Amino acid sequence: MDVHSKQLLLMVVAVIYTKVATQPVSLPNCPTKCGNVTIPFPFGTTNNCSLDNTFLIDCNKTSSTSTDVPFLPQTNQSVLNISLDGELRAAWPVASDCYSENGTKLSQIIQDINMTHFHISPTKNKLIAVGCDTVGVLEAADSGRKTYATGCVAYCNNRTDIVANQPCSGIGCCEIQLPQVHMLTRVLYGSYGGIFYNQSHSKVHDFNPCGYAFLIENGSYSLTRSDLLKLKNKEFPVLLNWTVGNQTCLQAQKNLFNYACKAEKSTCYDPGTNKSGYLCRCFGGYRGNPYLINGCEEYNECLEHNDCVEEATCIDLPGSYHCLCPEGYEGDGKNNGTGCSPKSSTKSRKDIMLTIALSVSASLVALLIGSFYAYLAFKKRKFIKLQEHFFQQNGGLLLQQQIGRHGGSTEIAKVFKVEELKEATNNFDQGKILGQGGQGIVYKGVLQNNRIVAIKKSKISDPNQVESFINEVVVLSQINHRNVVKILGCCLETEVPLVVYEFIPNGTVYEHLHDETQSIKLTWKTRLRISKEIAGVLAYLHSAASTPIIHRDVKSSNILLDQNLTAKVSDFGASRIVPLDHSQINTLVQGTLGYLDPEYFHTSQLTEKSDVYRFGVVLAELLTGKKALSFGRPEVDRNLAAYFVSSMKQGRLLHILDKNIDEANIEQLKEVAHIAERCLRVKGEDRPTMKEVAMELEGILVVEERRWGSDNLSSEEAENLLKTARSIKNIEDVVGGSGINSYESYSLNQISMSLIGGR
């Protein structure tokens, strides 16, 4: 066949398999567009044109447009475009707060959006806050109604701080990823100004009168200086995920009547582990709408994208194509395959094969023997190098340096083999997860001696996290206290390090306080004892440990409870060992929203008084049963510390107490509440030490235990015990602390609501 005949044949084949007809988008007699937006089935603008009410789109004119605009009925947000790959792009409103020149808040808009049918993509969107004295806060919920909270801080001194095309790293704007959870269905977000000490937004008002917070699709925003004066956009694009129903492909295919993949040349696929429902797509070599009968049509891949090498000829086939090599060449003709290469003669190929066979046969025995011994030696060296690599990668050398620095006092109980820990956790099964945070994932495990343990698998991706892991091992190894979680050993020979702790079975103080079925167990006597135990641990760390230690992340979710509801302080990943010749340490602000020491933002100094402040927040939680920080409703849109101190000043202690505190002595409650109030003073120098707090709580507990232990306690005995407790408390006067009757001006602006490094 000559060249012209071959080309003519290929053209005929291409014409046979090429369809020029327009592919259907929607059901017959249904509109395919609303304004400029294509509405593909299963979506539709009427009940008859959509698969069901889930995919119904409202198509109406607005006051600002002359053309129709598609809207989501459940949120009344405009639709920008719809993809058959399971994505829908919608316009999302901006939240804001604005201030007068003297710093008075003029207005605030907090956005609360519930998605009925579609889910906000946690991987393709982010929260951005814009402003020079602004914190953006986000509360999200998944389909199981579990809530998650996060946020970030944006700050600058003047407009010249802003550089064009700079990332939102905190100067003028900040950004944070959405919680990576199962199907986000609700988001509540807003911006809050006046976050820094005594500023109240007044210093930046001239060029930044308002702060803004908004959800946006990744890569869709770039900060400009004019945005600080006024953000022109009222909405930004956000990517939503959609699927058909809530069944898997296997389940949906059992009912063909309701099965959505109607096209003959279509298939079903599950969109991923974090999504329910299923999606449809056309076979390879076909395209169109797989949700319509005859919706998938073949197209000529030879006339469009294909993988044939330049010298090969593309031949279109039904649903596929073939790359034909020229005459005298062999191979599959594809760039990612064998391509096309000249054929070798039969005789030459036989000679080459015979030569290779003889050479291999002659040296086979020698090669086998030498290779066997070389392989054994290589595997041994490789295994040793791999262990050394993981040891260094996981901070083994840093751990040795820390041990030497502290005079060899750090002793790890046991160095575990990774096989032991895999067996204990059923190869780190998901069902064994007890919890997870910024420092790692904690699994429940059972060792060979039947001891139940908690195994922490650290998340390490940079040197700073390696240092945090080694820091926790060093700190815990030096602590010997019955109210501190014990470290049993570690494993450094794996890709990520593992630490083994004693297992504490009864959850956290946070879980007990904020779960109605559990909070009833926390009687006043139990809460007072837990407070004393936590204070005792912190006093020990600050004053009695061989080297002073600052915990830096005291919060109710880091206080575990054993079977007897005895407190066990945990999570020392953020702790710092204080050298004996230093009373304070420069450090980045680190902690959890609601627990941050306001003095951080002025001194950037880390002292023991920061732990005192965090303990004060925990004590306020135990007294009120409220969370450290709530937002989203005007009546509770505040920090618990400020709320507690304000209520104490107004004499409203009895109004804010937890309803489950019903058998407590009122005088003793006031004593404990006053301790919390002193711990929450703005200036660290005005707060008591943890040693003083622990002694005061111990004295109060003695009085309470005598009262609980004897109903016949006379008034004179009670008064004597109370005097004893008060004399213990007055140690503050002996060491030169602030007077117990003094009060410090306290406002929400003095308590930072930022979230930096939260875990």
mmCIF file of N, CA, C and O in Angstrom, residues 11-39:
data_model
loop_
_atom_site.group_PDB
_atom_site.id
_atom_site.type_symbol
_atom_site.label_atom_id
_atom_site.label_comp_id
_atom_site.label_asym_id
_atom_site.label_seq_id
_atom_site.Cartn_x
_atom_site.Cartn_y
_atom_site.Cartn_z
ATOM 1 N N MET A 11 -7.854 8.596 7.073
ATOM 2 C CA MET A 11 -8.862 9.652 7.094
ATOM 3 C C MET A 11 -10.262 9.066 7.137
ATOM 4 O O MET A 11 -11.139 9.563 7.858
ATOM 5 N N VAL A 12 -10.471 7.978 6.397
ATOM 6 C CA VAL A 12 -11.784 7.327 6.398
ATOM 7 C C VAL A 12 -12.095 6.765 7.779
ATOM 8 O O VAL A 12 -13.204 6.912 8.305
ATOM 9 N N VAL A 13 -11.088 6.106 8.406
ATOM 10 C CA VAL A 13 -11.284 5.548 9.750
ATOM 11 C C VAL A 13 -11.603 6.655 10.744
ATOM 12 O O VAL A 13 -12.485 6.516 11.601
ATOM 13 N N ALA A 14 -10.908 7.793 10.620
ATOM 14 C CA ALA A 14 -11.141 8.902 11.539
ATOM 15 C C ALA A 14 -12.545 9.443 11.391
ATOM 16 O O ALA A 14 -13.217 9.756 12.375
ATOM 17 N N VAL A 15 -13.034 9.541 10.147
ATOM 18 C CA VAL A 15 -14.384 10.055 9.916
ATOM 19 C C VAL A 15 -15.424 9.109 10.496
ATOM 20 O O VAL A 15 -16.426 9.518 11.075
ATOM 21 N N ILE A 16 -15.174 7.792 10.378
ATOM 22 C CA ILE A 16 -16.144 6.805 10.870
ATOM 23 C C ILE A 16 -16.331 6.943 12.367
ATOM 24 O O ILE A 16 -17.451 6.860 12.884
ATOM 25 N N TYR A 17 -15.251 7.144 13.106
ATOM 26 C CA TYR A 17 -15.322 7.141 14.569
ATOM 27 C C TYR A 17 -15.422 8.528 15.191
ATOM 28 O O TYR A 17 -15.386 8.674 16.381
ATOM 29 N N THR A 18 -15.516 9.583 14.343
ATOM 30 C CA THR A 18 -15.650 10.940 14.872
ATOM 31 C C THR A 18 -17.098 11.387 14.794
ATOM 32 O O THR A 18 -17.712 11.295 13.747
ATOM 33 N N LYS A 19 -17.651 11.889 15.935
ATOM 34 C CA LYS A 19 -19.032 12.355 15.963
ATOM 35 C C LYS A 19 -19.017 13.862 16.176
ATOM 36 O O LYS A 19 -18.379 14.377 17.076
ATOM 37 N N VAL A 20 -19.748 14.527 15.309
ATOM 38 C CA VAL A 20 -19.747 15.973 15.335
ATOM 39 C C VAL A 20 -20.950 16.527 16.108
ATOM 40 O O VAL A 20 -20.995 17.683 16.472
ATOM 41 N N ALA A 21 -21.920 15.665 16.389
ATOM 42 C CA ALA A 21 -23.148 16.112 17.034
ATOM 43 C C ALA A 21 -22.858 16.741 18.394
ATOM 44 O O ALA A 21 -21.955 16.338 19.098
ATOM 45 N N THR A 22 -23.618 17.740 18.738
ATOM 46 C CA THR A 22 -23.468 18.406 20.029
ATOM 47 C C THR A 22 -23.902 17.482 21.151
ATOM 48 O O THR A 22 -24.976 16.888 21.094
ATOM 49 N N GLN A 23 -23.073 17.364 22.178
ATOM 50 C CA GLN A 23 -23.384 16.466 23.286
ATOM 51 C C GLN A 23 -24.421 17.094 24.205
ATOM 52 O O GLN A 23 -24.375 18.288 24.490
ATOM 53 N N PRO A 24 -25.373 16.300 24.725
ATOM 54 C CA PRO A 24 -26.397 16.846 25.621
ATOM 55 C C PRO A 24 -25.796 17.221 26.972
ATOM 56 O O PRO A 24 -24.868 16.592 27.447
ATOM 57 N N VAL A 25 -26.376 18.274 27.590
ATOM 58 C CA VAL A 25 -25.936 18.731 28.907
ATOM 59 C C VAL A 25 -27.016 18.507 29.946
ATOM 60 O O VAL A 25 -26.748 18.056 31.053
ATOM 61 N N SER A 26 -28.274 18.817 29.575
ATOM 62 C CA SER A 26 -29.394 18.705 30.498
ATOM 63 C C SER A 26 -30.450 17.774 29.917
ATOM 64 O O SER A 26 -30.332 17.284 28.787
ATOM 65 N N LEU A 27 -31.505 17.533 30.696
ATOM 66 C CA LEU A 27 -32.617 16.717 30.223
ATOM 67 C C LEU A 27 -33.316 17.419 29.066
ATOM 68 O O LEU A 27 -33.265 18.654 28.950
ATOM 69 N N PRO A 28 -33.986 16.657 28.187
ATOM 70 C CA PRO A 28 -34.710 17.281 27.066
ATOM 71 C C PRO A 28 -35.715 18.317 27.569
ATOM 72 O O PRO A 28 -36.362 18.138 28.605
ATOM 73 N N ASN A 29 -35.821 19.427 26.814
ATOM 74 C CA ASN A 29 -36.764 20.516 27.106
ATOM 75 C C ASN A 29 -36.453 21.227 28.426
ATOM 76 O O ASN A 29 -37.329 21.885 29.000
ATOM 77 N N CYS A 30 -35.254 21.078 28.944
ATOM 78 C CA CYS A 30 -34.832 21.772 30.161
ATOM 79 C C CYS A 30 -33.744 22.783 29.814
ATOM 80 O O CYS A 30 -32.889 22.513 28.956
ATOM 81 N N PRO A 31 -33.762 23.944 30.457
ATOM 82 C CA PRO A 31 -32.731 24.949 30.166
ATOM 83 C C PRO A 31 -31.338 24.438 30.540
ATOM 84 O O PRO A 31 -31.158 23.803 31.574
ATOM 85 N N THR A 32 -30.375 24.736 29.691
ATOM 86 C CA THR A 32 -28.994 24.312 29.943
ATOM 87 C C THR A 32 -28.183 25.392 30.646
ATOM 88 O O THR A 32 -27.095 25.119 31.129
ATOM 89 N N LYS A 33 -28.746 26.604 30.696
ATOM 90 C CA LYS A 33 -28.007 27.698 31.334
ATOM 91 C C LYS A 33 -28.940 28.557 32.173
ATOM 92 O O LYS A 33 -30.144 28.637 31.918
ATOM 93 N N CYS A 34 -28.347 29.171 33.187
ATOM 94 C CA CYS A 34 -29.003 30.233 33.942
ATOM 95 C C CYS A 34 -28.068 31.428 33.874
ATOM 96 O O CYS A 34 -26.995 31.423 34.491
ATOM 97 N N GLY A 35 -28.455 32.423 33.060
ATOM 98 C CA GLY A 35 -27.532 33.515 32.800
ATOM 99 C C GLY A 35 -26.337 32.996 32.023
ATOM 100 O O GLY A 35 -26.486 32.363 30.968
ATOM 101 N N ASN A 36 -25.139 33.225 32.543
ATOM 102 C CA ASN A 36 -23.920 32.769 31.868
ATOM 103 C C ASN A 36 -23.390 31.464 32.435
ATOM 104 O O ASN A 36 -22.309 31.014 32.047
ATOM 105 N N VAL A 37 -24.116 30.843 33.363
ATOM 106 C CA VAL A 37 -23.645 29.630 34.036
ATOM 107 C C VAL A 37 -24.364 28.409 33.461
ATOM 108 O O VAL A 37 -25.601 28.369 33.427
ATOM 109 N N THR A 38 -23.596 27.411 33.017
ATOM 110 C CA THR A 38 -24.171 26.165 32.518
ATOM 111 C C THR A 38 -24.677 25.326 33.694
ATOM 112 O O THR A 38 -23.982 25.171 34.701
ATOM 113 N N ILE A 39 -25.910 24.789 33.564
ATOM 114 C CA ILE A 39 -26.525 23.978 34.620
ATOM 115 C C ILE A 39 -26.635 22.544 34.109
ATOM 116 O O ILE A 39 -27.631 22.159 33.480
#
